[in-house]
Short mmCIF file of C-alpha atoms and ligand atoms in Angstrom, two decimals:
data_model
loop_
_atom_site.label_atom_id
_atom_site.label_comp_id
_atom_site.label_asym_id
_atom_site.label_seq_id
_atom_site.Cartn_x
_atom_site.Cartn_y
_atom_site.Cartn_z
CA UNK T 76 -3.94 -28.52 -14.52
CA UNK T 77 -2.66 -25.12 -13.57
CA UNK T 78 1.12 -25.10 -13.41
CA UNK T 79 1.33 -22.33 -10.88
CA UNK T 80 -1.80 -21.03 -9.19
CA UNK T 81 -0.10 -17.68 -8.65
CA UNK T 82 -0.31 -17.02 -12.40
CA UNK T 83 -4.09 -16.85 -11.97
CA UNK T 84 -3.88 -14.08 -9.38
CA UNK T 85 -4.53 -10.47 -10.30
CA UNK T 86 -1.19 -8.86 -11.25
CA UNK T 87 -1.25 -6.45 -8.31
CA UNK T 88 -1.91 -9.27 -5.87
CA UNK T 89 1.06 -11.28 -7.11
CA UNK T 90 3.38 -8.38 -6.33
CA UNK T 91 2.21 -7.91 -2.73
CA UNK T 92 4.74 -8.42 0.04
CA UNK T 93 2.53 -9.75 2.84
CA UNK T 94 1.99 -7.61 5.96
CA UNK T 95 4.38 -8.66 8.74
CA UNK T 96 2.53 -8.53 12.03
CA UNK T 97 4.22 -8.33 15.43
CA UNK T 98 5.16 -11.79 16.65
CA UNK T 99 2.44 -13.25 18.92
CA UNK T 100 3.58 -14.07 22.49
CA UNK T 101 2.54 -17.74 22.12
CA UNK T 102 4.67 -18.10 18.99
CA UNK T 103 7.73 -16.65 20.73
CA UNK T 104 7.29 -18.88 23.77
CA UNK T 105 6.79 -21.93 21.52
CA UNK T 106 9.75 -21.22 19.23
CA UNK T 107 12.26 -19.84 21.73
CA UNK T 108 11.26 -21.77 24.86
CA UNK T 109 11.06 -18.57 26.90
CA UNK T 110 8.33 -17.75 29.40
CA UNK T 111 6.95 -14.47 30.77
CA UNK T 112 7.48 -12.91 27.38
CA UNK T 113 6.62 -9.25 26.91
CA UNK T 114 5.08 -8.02 23.67
CA UNK T 115 5.78 -4.39 22.87
CA UNK T 116 5.34 -4.89 19.16
CA UNK T 117 1.85 -3.94 17.97
CA UNK T 118 0.92 -0.74 19.82
CA UNK T 119 -1.70 -2.51 21.91
CA UNK T 120 -2.89 -1.20 25.28
CA UNK T 121 -0.82 -2.92 28.02
CA UNK T 122 -3.68 -2.38 30.52
CA UNK T 123 -6.10 -4.25 28.26
CA UNK T 124 -9.61 -3.05 27.56
CA UNK T 125 -11.99 -1.33 29.94
CA UNK T 126 -13.58 -3.81 32.37
CA UNK T 127 -16.90 -2.37 31.17
CA UNK T 128 -16.10 -3.39 27.61
CA UNK T 129 -15.16 -6.91 28.73
CA UNK T 130 -18.35 -7.27 30.76
CA UNK T 131 -20.44 -6.16 27.78
CA UNK T 132 -18.68 -8.63 25.47
CA UNK T 133 -19.13 -11.48 27.97
CA UNK T 134 -22.82 -10.72 28.32
CA UNK T 135 -23.22 -10.70 24.53
CA UNK T 136 -21.65 -14.14 24.14
CA UNK T 137 -24.98 -15.82 24.82
CA UNK T 138 -26.42 -14.16 21.72
CA UNK T 139 -23.83 -15.19 19.15
CA UNK T 140 -26.19 -17.58 17.37
CA UNK T 141 -27.80 -14.50 15.86
CA UNK T 142 -26.23 -12.23 13.24
CA UNK T 143 -25.04 -8.90 14.61
CA UNK T 144 -26.87 -5.68 13.80
CA UNK T 145 -25.52 -5.08 10.30
CA UNK T 146 -26.00 -1.34 10.70
CA UNK T 147 -24.38 -1.19 14.13
CA UNK T 148 -27.12 1.17 15.29
CA UNK T 149 -26.26 1.32 19.00
CA UNK T 150 -22.54 1.90 18.45
CA UNK T 151 -23.20 4.50 15.77
CA UNK T 152 -25.66 6.32 18.01
CA UNK T 153 -23.13 6.40 20.86
CA UNK T 154 -20.32 7.54 18.53
CA UNK T 155 -22.60 10.17 17.04
CA UNK T 156 -23.27 11.67 20.50
CA UNK T 157 -19.68 11.40 21.59
CA UNK T 158 -18.12 12.85 18.44
CA UNK T 159 -20.94 15.27 17.74
CA UNK T 160 -21.42 14.08 14.16
CA UNK T 161 -24.60 12.78 12.46
CA UNK T 162 -25.01 8.99 12.38
CA UNK T 163 -25.13 9.15 8.57
CA UNK T 164 -21.47 10.26 8.60
CA UNK T 165 -20.31 6.97 10.16
CA UNK T 166 -19.08 3.75 8.58
CA UNK T 167 -18.16 0.86 10.87
CA UNK T 168 -15.22 -1.39 10.11
CA UNK T 169 -13.76 -4.69 11.25
CA UNK T 170 -10.87 -2.64 12.58
CA UNK T 171 -10.13 0.67 10.89
CA UNK T 172 -8.13 -1.35 8.33
CA UNK T 173 -11.57 -2.12 6.91
CA UNK T 174 -12.24 1.60 6.42
CA UNK T 175 -8.93 2.00 4.57
CA UNK T 176 -9.86 -0.99 2.42
CA UNK T 177 -13.37 0.33 1.66
CA UNK T 178 -11.93 3.65 0.53
CA UNK T 179 -9.64 1.88 -1.93
CA UNK T 180 -12.45 -0.44 -3.14
CA UNK T 181 -14.89 2.43 -3.55
CA UNK T 182 -12.61 4.93 -5.26
CA UNK T 183 -9.46 3.38 -6.75
CA UNK T 184 -9.24 1.60 -10.12
CA UNK T 185 -6.14 0.10 -11.81
CA UNK T 186 -5.82 3.36 -13.80
CA UNK T 187 -5.38 5.37 -10.60
CA UNK T 188 -2.51 6.41 -8.39
CA UNK T 189 -2.54 6.39 -4.62
CA UNK T 190 -0.20 8.84 -2.89
CA UNK T 191 1.39 8.38 0.54
CA UNK T 192 4.65 9.04 2.33
CA UNK T 193 7.81 7.04 2.73
CA UNK T 194 7.73 5.26 6.16
CA UNK T 195 3.92 5.19 6.02
CA UNK T 196 1.74 2.41 7.46
CA UNK T 197 2.35 -0.88 5.60
CA UNK T 198 -1.33 -1.46 4.84
CA UNK T 199 -1.40 1.47 2.38
CA UNK T 200 0.87 -0.13 -0.24
CA UNK T 201 -0.81 -3.52 0.24
CA UNK T 202 -4.29 -2.13 -0.46
CA UNK T 203 -3.00 -0.08 -3.37
CA UNK T 204 -1.38 -3.12 -5.00
CA UNK T 205 -4.40 -5.31 -4.37
CA UNK T 206 -6.45 -2.79 -6.36
CA UNK T 207 -3.88 -2.97 -9.18
CA UNK T 208 -3.24 0.75 -8.81
CA UNK T 209 0.11 2.54 -8.74
CA UNK T 210 1.56 3.63 -5.41
CA UNK T 211 3.32 7.00 -5.47
CA UNK T 212 5.62 7.02 -2.45
CA UNK T 213 6.77 10.51 -1.50
CA UNK T 214 10.08 11.02 0.36
CA UNK T 215 9.59 11.88 4.03
CA UNK T 216 10.66 15.07 5.75
CA UNK T 217 12.24 14.53 9.16
CA UNK T 218 10.66 11.03 9.20
CA UNK T 219 7.14 12.36 8.64
CA UNK T 220 4.70 13.42 5.93
CA UNK T 221 6.07 16.21 3.73
CA UNK T 222 2.82 17.93 2.79
CA UNK T 223 4.35 20.15 0.11
CA UNK T 224 5.92 17.12 -1.57
CA UNK T 225 2.70 15.12 -1.23
CA UNK T 226 0.84 17.97 -2.89
CA UNK T 227 3.34 18.07 -5.77
CA UNK T 228 2.97 14.30 -6.23
CA UNK T 229 -0.74 14.59 -6.94
CA UNK T 230 -1.51 14.27 -10.64
CA UNK T 231 -4.55 13.74 -12.86
CA UNK T 232 -4.55 9.99 -12.07
CA UNK T 233 -4.37 10.43 -8.31
CA UNK T 234 -7.58 9.35 -6.64
CA UNK T 235 -6.58 8.78 -3.00
CA UNK T 236 -4.04 10.18 -0.55
CA UNK T 237 -3.30 8.40 2.73
CA UNK T 238 -2.02 10.46 5.66
CA UNK T 239 -1.63 8.96 9.11
CA UNK T 240 -1.60 11.61 11.82
CA UNK T 241 0.36 10.68 13.81
CA UNK T 242 2.20 8.35 11.50
CA UNK T 243 2.99 4.76 12.37
CA UNK T 244 5.81 3.60 12.73
CA UNK T 245 7.53 6.98 13.19
CA UNK T 246 5.09 8.74 15.57
CA UNK T 247 5.57 12.05 13.74
CA UNK T 248 2.58 14.39 13.48
CA UNK T 249 1.20 17.28 11.45
CA UNK T 250 -0.07 20.50 13.00
CA UNK T 251 -3.50 21.97 12.39
CA UNK T 252 -2.72 24.89 10.11
CA UNK T 253 -0.47 23.03 7.67
CA UNK T 254 -2.84 20.07 7.37
CA UNK T 255 -5.89 22.27 6.86
CA UNK T 256 -4.09 24.25 4.16
CA UNK T 257 -3.17 20.97 2.43
CA UNK T 258 -6.81 19.81 2.48
CA UNK T 259 -8.05 23.14 1.19
CA UNK T 260 -5.62 22.98 -1.75
CA UNK T 261 -6.52 19.43 -2.82
CA UNK T 262 -7.93 19.08 -6.33
CA UNK T 263 -11.60 18.01 -6.41
CA UNK T 264 -10.80 14.60 -7.99
CA UNK T 265 -8.79 13.44 -4.98
CA UNK T 266 -10.11 11.74 -1.85
CA UNK T 267 -7.98 12.01 1.28
CA UNK T 268 -7.91 9.54 4.16
CA UNK T 269 -6.66 10.93 7.45
CA UNK T 270 -5.83 7.90 9.55
CA UNK T 271 -6.14 8.83 13.22
CA UNK T 272 -5.48 5.42 14.79
CA UNK T 273 -3.55 7.18 17.60
CA UNK T 274 -5.75 10.27 17.88
CA UNK T 275 -6.40 9.89 21.62
CA UNK T 276 -2.68 9.68 22.44
CA UNK T 277 -1.64 12.55 20.21
CA UNK T 278 -4.37 14.83 21.54
CA UNK T 279 -3.40 14.13 25.17
CA UNK T 280 -1.39 17.20 26.16
CA UNK T 281 1.39 15.44 28.15
CA UNK T 282 2.32 13.49 25.00
CA UNK T 283 3.68 16.79 23.79
CA UNK T 284 2.05 17.32 20.38
CA UNK T 285 1.61 21.04 19.73
CA UNK T 286 -1.35 22.22 17.61
CA UNK T 287 -2.44 18.65 16.95
CA UNK T 288 -5.71 18.85 14.99
CA UNK T 289 -8.95 16.90 15.32
CA UNK T 290 -9.69 16.13 11.66
CA UNK T 291 -13.39 15.59 12.44
CA UNK T 292 -13.68 19.38 12.55
CA UNK T 293 -13.03 19.44 8.81
CA UNK T 294 -15.43 16.73 7.64
CA UNK T 295 -18.34 19.17 7.23
CA UNK T 296 -16.16 21.44 5.13
CA UNK T 297 -14.38 18.97 2.83
CA UNK T 298 -16.61 16.54 0.87
CA UNK T 299 -13.55 14.48 -0.16
CA UNK T 300 -12.27 13.80 3.39
CA UNK T 301 -12.50 10.51 5.29
CA UNK T 302 -11.22 10.22 8.86
CA UNK T 303 -10.47 6.72 10.21
CA UNK T 304 -10.26 5.82 13.89
CA UNK T 305 -10.02 2.56 15.79
CA UNK T 306 -10.80 0.76 19.04
CA UNK T 307 -7.64 -1.37 18.60
CA UNK T 308 -5.15 0.99 20.16
CA UNK T 309 -6.05 3.15 23.17
CA UNK T 310 -9.28 1.21 23.83
CA UNK T 311 -7.43 -2.11 23.99
CA UNK T 312 -9.81 -4.02 21.71
CA UNK T 313 -7.40 -5.04 18.92
CA UNK T 314 -8.50 -8.68 19.10
CA UNK T 315 -12.18 -7.87 18.59
CA UNK T 316 -11.60 -5.79 15.43
CA UNK T 317 -13.62 -2.59 15.36
CA UNK T 318 -12.99 0.86 13.95
CA UNK T 319 -14.91 3.56 12.09
CA UNK T 320 -14.79 6.11 9.35
CA UNK T 321 -16.23 9.61 9.48
CA UNK T 322 -17.07 11.38 6.23
CA UNK T 323 -19.89 13.27 4.61
CA UNK T 324 -22.92 11.03 3.99
CA UNK T 325 -22.37 10.78 0.22
CA UNK T 326 -18.95 9.23 0.88
CA UNK T 327 -20.25 7.11 3.77
CA UNK T 328 -22.90 5.75 1.40
CA UNK T 329 -20.21 4.62 -1.07
CA UNK T 330 -18.09 3.08 1.69
CA UNK T 331 -21.13 1.20 2.98
CA UNK T 332 -21.83 -0.20 -0.48
CA UNK T 333 -18.51 -2.07 -0.52
CA UNK T 334 -18.74 -2.99 3.19
CA UNK T 335 -19.49 -6.69 3.65
CA UNK T 336 -22.73 -7.17 5.57
CA UNK T 337 -22.16 -7.99 9.26
CA UNK T 338 -18.48 -6.97 9.06
CA UNK T 339 -18.43 -6.00 12.74
CA UNK T 340 -19.28 -8.84 15.11
CA UNK T 341 -21.74 -8.58 17.97
CA UNK T 342 -19.12 -8.78 20.74
CA UNK T 343 -17.11 -5.98 19.16
CA UNK T 344 -20.20 -3.79 18.76
CA UNK T 345 -21.17 -3.93 22.43
CA UNK T 346 -17.60 -3.81 23.74
CA UNK T 347 -16.81 -0.68 21.72
CA UNK T 348 -20.03 1.00 22.83
CA UNK T 349 -19.23 0.27 26.49
CA UNK T 350 -15.59 1.33 26.07
CA UNK T 351 -16.72 4.82 25.09
CA UNK T 352 -18.34 5.17 28.52
CA UNK T 353 -15.20 4.44 30.53
CA UNK T 354 -13.38 7.76 30.68
CA UNK T 355 -11.45 6.64 33.75
CA UNK T 356 -9.85 3.71 31.93
CA UNK T 357 -9.00 5.90 28.98
CA UNK T 358 -7.35 8.50 31.23
CA UNK T 359 -5.42 5.84 33.12
CA UNK T 360 -4.11 4.49 29.79
CA UNK T 361 -3.09 7.94 28.62
CA UNK T 362 -1.33 8.78 31.89
CA UNK T 363 0.60 5.53 32.05
CA UNK T 364 1.58 5.90 28.39
CA UNK T 365 2.86 9.46 28.76
CA UNK T 366 4.95 8.38 31.77
CA UNK T 367 6.15 5.27 29.97
CA UNK T 368 7.22 7.34 26.98
CA UNK T 369 9.36 9.50 29.29
CA UNK T 370 10.83 6.37 30.86
CA UNK T 371 11.79 4.93 27.46
CA UNK T 372 13.18 8.17 26.07
CA UNK T 373 15.25 8.73 29.24
CA UNK T 374 16.48 5.14 28.95
CA UNK T 375 17.54 5.67 25.34
CA UNK T 376 19.45 8.82 26.30
CA UNK T 377 21.27 6.92 29.06
CA UNK T 378 22.28 4.29 26.52
CA UNK T 379 23.43 7.04 24.16
CA UNK T 380 20.77 6.15 21.59
CA UNK T 381 18.73 8.57 19.47
CA UNK T 382 15.04 8.20 18.79
CA UNK T 383 12.32 9.72 16.59
CA UNK T 384 10.12 11.99 18.75
CA UNK T 385 6.68 10.35 18.83
CA UNK T 386 3.21 11.36 20.00
CA UNK T 387 1.82 7.84 19.68
CA UNK T 388 2.09 4.98 22.20
CA UNK T 389 5.25 3.76 20.45
CA UNK T 390 8.67 5.08 19.62
CA UNK T 391 11.43 4.22 17.17
CA UNK T 392 14.87 3.96 18.75
CA UNK T 393 17.97 4.28 16.56
CA UNK T 394 20.52 1.67 17.55
CA UNK T 395 23.07 3.02 15.12
CA UNK T 396 23.55 -0.22 13.17
CA UNK T 397 21.31 -2.78 11.43
CA UNK T 398 18.66 -3.64 13.99
CA UNK T 399 17.68 -7.15 12.92
CA UNK T 400 20.29 -8.93 15.10
CA UNK T 401 19.24 -6.86 18.14
CA UNK T 402 15.60 -7.73 17.41
CA UNK T 403 16.52 -11.43 17.36
CA UNK T 404 18.60 -11.15 20.53
CA UNK T 405 15.72 -9.37 22.28
CA UNK T 406 13.43 -12.27 21.31
CA UNK T 407 15.80 -14.62 23.11
CA UNK T 408 15.42 -12.35 26.15
CA UNK T 409 11.64 -12.77 25.88
CA UNK T 410 11.01 -9.26 24.53
CA UNK T 411 9.09 -8.74 21.29
CA UNK T 412 9.54 -5.37 19.57
CA UNK T 413 9.17 -4.50 15.91
CA UNK T 414 11.99 -4.33 13.37
CA UNK T 415 11.13 -1.62 10.84
CA UNK T 416 13.61 -2.26 8.01
CA UNK T 417 10.57 -2.98 5.79
CA UNK T 418 9.49 0.61 6.50
CA UNK T 419 12.82 1.97 5.29
CA UNK T 420 14.22 2.26 8.83
CA UNK T 421 16.89 -0.47 9.00
CA UNK T 422 18.68 0.87 12.10
CA UNK T 423 15.55 1.45 14.18
CA UNK T 424 13.39 -0.73 16.38
CA UNK T 425 9.84 0.34 17.10
CA UNK T 426 8.79 -0.31 20.68
CA UNK T 427 5.29 0.06 22.08
CA UNK T 428 5.07 1.86 25.41
CA UNK T 429 4.21 -0.73 28.04
CA UNK T 430 3.58 -0.59 31.78
CA UNK T 431 6.64 0.56 33.82
CA UNK T 432 7.92 -2.98 34.52
CA UNK T 433 7.69 -3.92 30.84
CA UNK T 434 9.54 -0.77 29.78
CA UNK T 435 12.22 -1.46 32.39
CA UNK T 436 12.61 -5.07 31.24
CA UNK T 437 12.94 -3.90 27.66
CA UNK T 438 15.57 -1.26 28.52
CA UNK T 439 17.60 -3.74 30.58
CA UNK T 440 17.44 -6.30 27.78
CA UNK T 441 18.34 -3.69 25.17
CA UNK T 442 21.42 -2.65 27.15
CA UNK T 443 22.48 -6.29 27.48
CA UNK T 444 21.90 -7.06 23.81
CA UNK T 445 23.76 -3.98 22.57
CA UNK T 446 26.65 -4.78 24.93
CA UNK T 447 26.99 -8.25 23.38
CA UNK T 448 27.26 -7.16 19.77
C1 PLP K 256 -3.10 0.06 14.06
C2 PLP K 256 -3.32 0.99 12.94
C3 PLP K 256 -4.51 1.01 12.20
C4 PLP K 256 -5.69 0.17 12.40
O1 PLP K 256 -5.70 -0.99 12.96
P1 PLP K 256 -7.08 -1.76 13.13
O2 PLP K 256 -6.75 -2.75 14.17
O3 PLP K 256 -7.44 -2.35 11.82
O4 PLP K 256 -8.11 -0.75 13.56
C5 PLP K 256 -4.65 1.92 11.17
N1 PLP K 256 -3.68 2.77 10.88
C6 PLP K 256 -2.55 2.80 11.55
C7 PLP K 256 -1.53 3.80 11.19
C8 PLP K 256 -2.31 1.90 12.60
O5 PLP K 256 -1.15 1.92 13.23
#
């Protein structure tokens, strides 16, 4: 008899604080007895996926008795054309979280260190701990990645650096010249993951990012660079789980060795391929998000609240006091946002930009909730 099964777990695994996802709408409605709940908690697309993607997934349902194409040929071919990169540079993931995971599995041992910023995406420390490696968390600069400090934190044991551009949950971004200089100065024993989950938003001019780079431009130049992107955010396919990595083929080969066979399901493969062909839906999403961001930011100003300037489809508002009670009170109003105390931001709430009515409902509820406290 094992007294405590946890004692059998790998030491890193025992220390993991589980990822806290945004509360699902059904759970809120079940627990709080509210209806017409609005979820602005996980940076999903409030318009949903492209109708073309949905039609492709529906049509593929009939074929689910068969295993999917384990190489994802059709999606890779479409991505290769669209991104102008060779197919051999691509690795497909069950969400881009898979790509982050493969990089850790392929490169990081318990003797290694993994470097990332304070307020970085919560998956980075989880993957690092699961590998039994040491996380080196570098203090942020104005809420974002401090590249000079990240560079100084790199030592002989460092094997991987995670940089989200823009960062989640803060929405801060790095400009082209500074990021390229950082990559050029990296020691040869370090692999860098540039996580571009919000690339499409940040590169849309009305979102306001200046000199925002497309890291794919650097993949041919830097053999130690991996770029991760996803269909979960702007493409509205979070529930299907599909993302991809772009790297030189030698790295892609290693990532594909640790990739479980058939990691991307057949519905996700066809939906993602079709989503890439719907520029109109993408543009509509970007437009509505840029407008929604203005609506939220103007609303915060009216309430006298500060926020962290963001180029993603989400923004952190500073309510000037511990945010957990406001988060709870918003739940009772049927609004799900994200408390970010676990990201070192105890006074902020992260809110995903919704459609205008959702943003308005959130702002009205926020005003009410703050007035009560
Ligand atoms: C959402 C997100 C991802 C990836 O999510 P998947 O659904 O696994 O593709 C990766 N990085 C960041 C910073 C994110 O916010």
